Amino acid sequence: MSQQLTIHQFGPVSDIKLDLNDILVFIGSQASGKSTVSKAIFFFKSLRDDLYRYYLDCYNQNKFDDPISRFSKLVNLKFTKFYGSTTTQLSPDTKLTYIYSDQNEILIGTSLYGQAIYSEFSSAFTINFNETINKLKDLRIELHGKVSNFSSSKEAITIKSKESALFEEINIQLDNLFGDDREVIYLPAGRSLITTLSQQRYNIDMGDELLSDNKLQSDSLIKLDYLMREFINLIDQAKLVCENGIDNLIQNYISEKNSLNDTSVKIIELAQDLVNSILKGSYSYQNGIEKIEFSNSKSTAINFASSGQQEVVWILLIIVILMLNDRKVFMIIEEPEAHLFPVAQKQIIDLVSLFANHNKNQILLTTHSPYILSSFNNLLYAHKLGVEEDKKEVANIVDPHLWINPDRLDAYILEDGTARTIVDREMGLIQSAEIDRASNIIVDTFNQLFDLED
């Protein structure tokens, strides 16, 4: 079964029930609930890794008292960090439920007239949780005291081997319990904030520790929300990987493959072409300086690049790095079209689709742009014709690695607190009427004015 999210009376959302497909696209006006939904999906999917780390802490710290209650408090705290001040305005009827599999379901609700957050776990989750805690506790008791200053290296290796075996078993169990083994990544809107600040004297409050008075006096303080802080940590890792430039990174990958006929090489070369075309240059990070280098041997520091380049650069780099490392992910991208020319918007969807088809990665996009929907339709239509008509002729127009199987995609418009599907299942396309709705309103106004002139 597919995973499912239900939201009732939370923020701008009244009632939403969604099955999670491989590619999810949400369009809607400002404050329609796109971020509320995408954050909820990320929140629930990220709990798998939180639980693994919790097990690890329980074992290392020998803390096994009331474990599920303590984990529940961590879940509640994380939810508050995700939504910030929104959680102070909860309805008494607020409920968010995520079904991972037949065996696992987690619910977030409110009590005390919406003033407190609580979490509930399905019986299957609770049984699995208690069994795992008991295994960890038993192993801790078995090995406790066996390691001392006089322990032989053989004894230490045996103990480490038992610990590693148990945590590997737990890892597999969690994959089955949560119905997924993909890494979860969130790329929030407002990405240009990070590139703008990268070369300037700002003190970014990461929310982890208090700042000294000297810092507060000398620097401007920028407070960031939980997801933006996580995003900064992600791009800090990406920068180090790109020390010699993204193009060199790709060339090293191709050299290691040592075969131009290798399908993976062709896919990476296609990704490289799309990245360079969208970015209009190549990103590099050297000696703490980020820049975009152009074909005419000129370059610009990242904070002086165009707003479109600053917004899109991290989407491009992270996708390429993940592809080069063959990582399986569920990625959420807010507003990939931000500050991009329509042609570049089409190309970013080409890259996203290439990435979605690589390792069958899952993608969730939020957007305001009809160009994004139209670009997806091209790839859906190419798949349909490629299956039904002459595949070679279609491939001459759209590379087959970009084609999207309509069964893998769902698109919704969020309005009036609900989500309405805008996919025509019979045609296997996003409904053209929904794509053209905004332009139709504009054209209708023009026609009314034109009628007045007549």
PDB file of N, CA and C in Angstrom, residues 131-174:
ATOM      1  N   GLU A 131      10.017  -4.287  21.908  1.00  0.00           N
ATOM      2  CA  GLU A 131      10.897  -5.426  21.628  1.00  0.00           C
ATOM      3  C   GLU A 131      12.321  -4.954  21.368  1.00  0.00           C
ATOM      4  N   THR A 132      12.453  -3.866  20.624  1.00  0.00           N
ATOM      5  CA  THR A 132      13.788  -3.340  20.316  1.00  0.00           C
ATOM      6  C   THR A 132      14.479  -2.822  21.566  1.00  0.00           C
ATOM      7  N   ILE A 133      13.742  -2.085  22.385  1.00  0.00           N
ATOM      8  CA  ILE A 133      14.311  -1.571  23.639  1.00  0.00           C
ATOM      9  C   ILE A 133      14.780  -2.723  24.529  1.00  0.00           C
ATOM     10  N   ASN A 134      13.997  -3.789  24.598  1.00  0.00           N
ATOM     11  CA  ASN A 134      14.380  -4.948  25.420  1.00  0.00           C
ATOM     12  C   ASN A 134      15.643  -5.612  24.892  1.00  0.00           C
ATOM     13  N   LYS A 135      15.780  -5.691  23.560  1.00  0.00           N
ATOM     14  CA  LYS A 135      17.000  -6.259  22.973  1.00  0.00           C
ATOM     15  C   LYS A 135      18.216  -5.407  23.336  1.00  0.00           C
ATOM     16  N   LEU A 136      18.056  -4.094  23.230  1.00  0.00           N
ATOM     17  CA  LEU A 136      19.159  -3.191  23.556  1.00  0.00           C
ATOM     18  C   LEU A 136      19.527  -3.305  25.035  1.00  0.00           C
ATOM     19  N   LYS A 137      18.513  -3.368  25.873  1.00  0.00           N
ATOM     20  CA  LYS A 137      18.740  -3.468  27.315  1.00  0.00           C
ATOM     21  C   LYS A 137      19.450  -4.777  27.661  1.00  0.00           C
ATOM     22  N   ASP A 138      19.006  -5.876  27.048  1.00  0.00           N
ATOM     23  CA  ASP A 138      19.620  -7.183  27.309  1.00  0.00           C
ATOM     24  C   ASP A 138      21.079  -7.205  26.873  1.00  0.00           C
ATOM     25  N   LEU A 139      21.346  -6.620  25.713  1.00  0.00           N
ATOM     26  CA  LEU A 139      22.724  -6.601  25.225  1.00  0.00           C
ATOM     27  C   LEU A 139      23.593  -5.736  26.127  1.00  0.00           C
ATOM     28  N   ARG A 140      23.041  -4.621  26.571  1.00  0.00           N
ATOM     29  CA  ARG A 140      23.789  -3.736  27.471  1.00  0.00           C
ATOM     30  C   ARG A 140      24.146  -4.476  28.768  1.00  0.00           C
ATOM     31  N   ILE A 141      23.184  -5.222  29.313  1.00  0.00           N
ATOM     32  CA  ILE A 141      23.425  -5.992  30.547  1.00  0.00           C
ATOM     33  C   ILE A 141      24.464  -7.090  30.305  1.00  0.00           C
ATOM     34  N   GLU A 142      24.336  -7.755  29.144  1.00  0.00           N
ATOM     35  CA  GLU A 142      25.263  -8.844  28.812  1.00  0.00           C
ATOM     36  C   GLU A 142      26.695  -8.341  28.705  1.00  0.00           C
ATOM     37  N   LEU A 143      26.851  -7.157  28.081  1.00  0.00           N
ATOM     38  CA  LEU A 143      28.203  -6.670  27.822  1.00  0.00           C
ATOM     39  C   LEU A 143      28.720  -5.751  28.921  1.00  0.00           C
ATOM     40  N   HIS A 144      27.816  -5.308  29.811  1.00  0.00           N
ATOM     41  CA  HIS A 144      28.223  -4.359  30.846  1.00  0.00           C
ATOM     42  C   HIS A 144      29.316  -4.956  31.735  1.00  0.00           C
ATOM     43  N   GLY A 145      30.385  -4.195  31.889  1.00  0.00           N
ATOM     44  CA  GLY A 145      31.470  -4.629  32.774  1.00  0.00           C
ATOM     45  C   GLY A 145      32.488  -5.524  32.099  1.00  0.00           C
ATOM     46  N   LYS A 146      32.192  -5.954  30.849  1.00  0.00           N
ATOM     47  CA  LYS A 146      33.156  -6.839  30.182  1.00  0.00           C
ATOM     48  C   LYS A 146      34.348  -6.067  29.633  1.00  0.00           C
ATOM     49  N   VAL A 147      34.125  -4.764  29.386  1.00  0.00           N
ATOM     50  CA  VAL A 147      35.221  -3.958  28.857  1.00  0.00           C
ATOM     51  C   VAL A 147      35.919  -3.258  30.023  1.00  0.00           C
ATOM     52  N   SER A 148      37.186  -3.415  30.132  1.00  0.00           N
ATOM     53  CA  SER A 148      37.969  -2.724  31.163  1.00  0.00           C
ATOM     54  C   SER A 148      39.318  -2.380  30.561  1.00  0.00           C
ATOM     55  N   ASN A 149      40.140  -1.737  31.364  1.00  0.00           N
ATOM     56  CA  ASN A 149      41.484  -1.377  30.887  1.00  0.00           C
ATOM     57  C   ASN A 149      42.313  -2.611  30.575  1.00  0.00           C
ATOM     58  N   PHE A 150      41.871  -3.756  31.119  1.00  0.00           N
ATOM     59  CA  PHE A 150      42.647  -4.978  30.925  1.00  0.00           C
ATOM     60  C   PHE A 150      41.999  -5.915  29.899  1.00  0.00           C
ATOM     61  N   SER A 151      40.954  -5.432  29.234  1.00  0.00           N
ATOM     62  CA  SER A 151      40.309  -6.268  28.224  1.00  0.00           C
ATOM     63  C   SER A 151      41.232  -6.468  27.037  1.00  0.00           C
ATOM     64  N   SER A 152      41.189  -7.653  26.492  1.00  0.00           N
ATOM     65  CA  SER A 152      41.996  -7.920  25.308  1.00  0.00           C
ATOM     66  C   SER A 152      41.335  -7.301  24.090  1.00  0.00           C
ATOM     67  N   SER A 153      42.127  -7.086  23.054  1.00  0.00           N
ATOM     68  CA  SER A 153      41.581  -6.519  21.814  1.00  0.00           C
ATOM     69  C   SER A 153      40.549  -7.466  21.217  1.00  0.00           C
ATOM     70  N   LYS A 154      40.728  -8.767  21.428  1.00  0.00           N
ATOM     71  CA  LYS A 154      39.780  -9.740  20.903  1.00  0.00           C
ATOM     72  C   LYS A 154      38.415  -9.590  21.572  1.00  0.00           C
ATOM     73  N   GLU A 155      38.425  -9.367  22.907  1.00  0.00           N
ATOM     74  CA  GLU A 155      37.169  -9.170  23.631  1.00  0.00           C
ATOM     75  C   GLU A 155      36.466  -7.895  23.158  1.00  0.00           C
ATOM     76  N   ALA A 156      37.237  -6.839  22.981  1.00  0.00           N
ATOM     77  CA  ALA A 156      36.666  -5.568  22.531  1.00  0.00           C
ATOM     78  C   ALA A 156      36.056  -5.705  21.139  1.00  0.00           C
ATOM     79  N   ILE A 157      36.729  -6.448  20.260  1.00  0.00           N
ATOM     80  CA  ILE A 157      36.221  -6.654  18.902  1.00  0.00           C
ATOM     81  C   ILE A 157      34.927  -7.460  18.934  1.00  0.00           C
ATOM     82  N   THR A 158      34.873  -8.463  19.794  1.00  0.00           N
ATOM     83  CA  THR A 158      33.667  -9.293  19.922  1.00  0.00           C
ATOM     84  C   THR A 158      32.472  -8.453  20.369  1.00  0.00           C
ATOM     85  N   ILE A 159      32.720  -7.589  21.343  1.00  0.00           N
ATOM     86  CA  ILE A 159      31.642  -6.722  21.854  1.00  0.00           C
ATOM     87  C   ILE A 159      31.165  -5.770  20.764  1.00  0.00           C
ATOM     88  N   LYS A 160      32.092  -5.139  20.076  1.00  0.00           N
ATOM     89  CA  LYS A 160      31.728  -4.213  18.996  1.00  0.00           C
ATOM     90  C   LYS A 160      30.962  -4.933  17.895  1.00  0.00           C
ATOM     91  N   SER A 161      31.371  -6.172  17.625  1.00  0.00           N
ATOM     92  CA  SER A 161      30.699  -6.960  16.591  1.00  0.00           C
ATOM     93  C   SER A 161      29.244  -7.231  16.960  1.00  0.00           C
ATOM     94  N   LYS A 162      29.004  -7.567  18.238  1.00  0.00           N
ATOM     95  CA  LYS A 162      27.630  -7.820  18.692  1.00  0.00           C
ATOM     96  C   LYS A 162      26.785  -6.549  18.627  1.00  0.00           C
ATOM     97  N   GLU A 163      27.379  -5.438  19.012  1.00  0.00           N
ATOM     98  CA  GLU A 163      26.653  -4.167  18.954  1.00  0.00           C
ATOM     99  C   GLU A 163      26.319  -3.796  17.518  1.00  0.00           C
ATOM    100  N   SER A 164      27.286  -3.951  16.629  1.00  0.00           N
ATOM    101  CA  SER A 164      27.069  -3.610  15.218  1.00  0.00           C
ATOM    102  C   SER A 164      25.994  -4.488  14.591  1.00  0.00           C
ATOM    103  N   ALA A 165      26.017  -5.771  14.947  1.00  0.00           N
ATOM    104  CA  ALA A 165      25.035  -6.712  14.402  1.00  0.00           C
ATOM    105  C   ALA A 165      23.618  -6.335  14.839  1.00  0.00           C
ATOM    106  N   LEU A 166      23.467  -5.964  16.108  1.00  0.00           N
ATOM    107  CA  LEU A 166      22.141  -5.601  16.607  1.00  0.00           C
ATOM    108  C   LEU A 166      21.635  -4.331  15.942  1.00  0.00           C
ATOM    109  N   PHE A 167      22.491  -3.323  15.811  1.00  0.00           N
ATOM    110  CA  PHE A 167      22.041  -2.067  15.201  1.00  0.00           C
ATOM    111  C   PHE A 167      21.793  -2.217  13.698  1.00  0.00           C
ATOM    112  N   GLU A 168      22.493  -3.123  13.061  1.00  0.00           N
ATOM    113  CA  GLU A 168      22.190  -3.415  11.656  1.00  0.00           C
ATOM    114  C   GLU A 168      20.823  -4.076  11.550  1.00  0.00           C
ATOM    115  N   GLU A 169      20.521  -4.966  12.474  1.00  0.00           N
ATOM    116  CA  GLU A 169      19.206  -5.608  12.518  1.00  0.00           C
ATOM    117  C   GLU A 169      18.109  -4.567  12.759  1.00  0.00           C
ATOM    118  N   ILE A 170      18.370  -3.639  13.681  1.00  0.00           N
ATOM    119  CA  ILE A 170      17.402  -2.576  13.966  1.00  0.00           C
ATOM    120  C   ILE A 170      17.180  -1.701  12.739  1.00  0.00           C
ATOM    121  N   ASN A 171      18.241  -1.400  12.027  1.00  0.00           N
ATOM    122  CA  ASN A 171      18.148  -0.580  10.817  1.00  0.00           C
ATOM    123  C   ASN A 171      17.220  -1.214   9.793  1.00  0.00           C
ATOM    124  N   ILE A 172      17.363  -2.506   9.594  1.00  0.00           N
ATOM    125  CA  ILE A 172      16.517  -3.233   8.637  1.00  0.00           C
ATOM    126  C   ILE A 172      15.073  -3.258   9.123  1.00  0.00           C
ATOM    127  N   GLN A 173      14.892  -3.476  10.426  1.00  0.00           N
ATOM    128  CA  GLN A 173      13.544  -3.487  10.997  1.00  0.00           C
ATOM    129  C   GLN A 173      12.847  -2.140  10.794  1.00  0.00           C
ATOM    130  N   LEU A 174      13.588  -1.048  10.970  1.00  0.00           N
ATOM    131  CA  LEU A 174      13.011   0.281  10.795  1.00  0.00           C
ATOM    132  C   LEU A 174      12.622   0.537   9.349  1.00  0.00           C
TER     133      LEU A 174
END
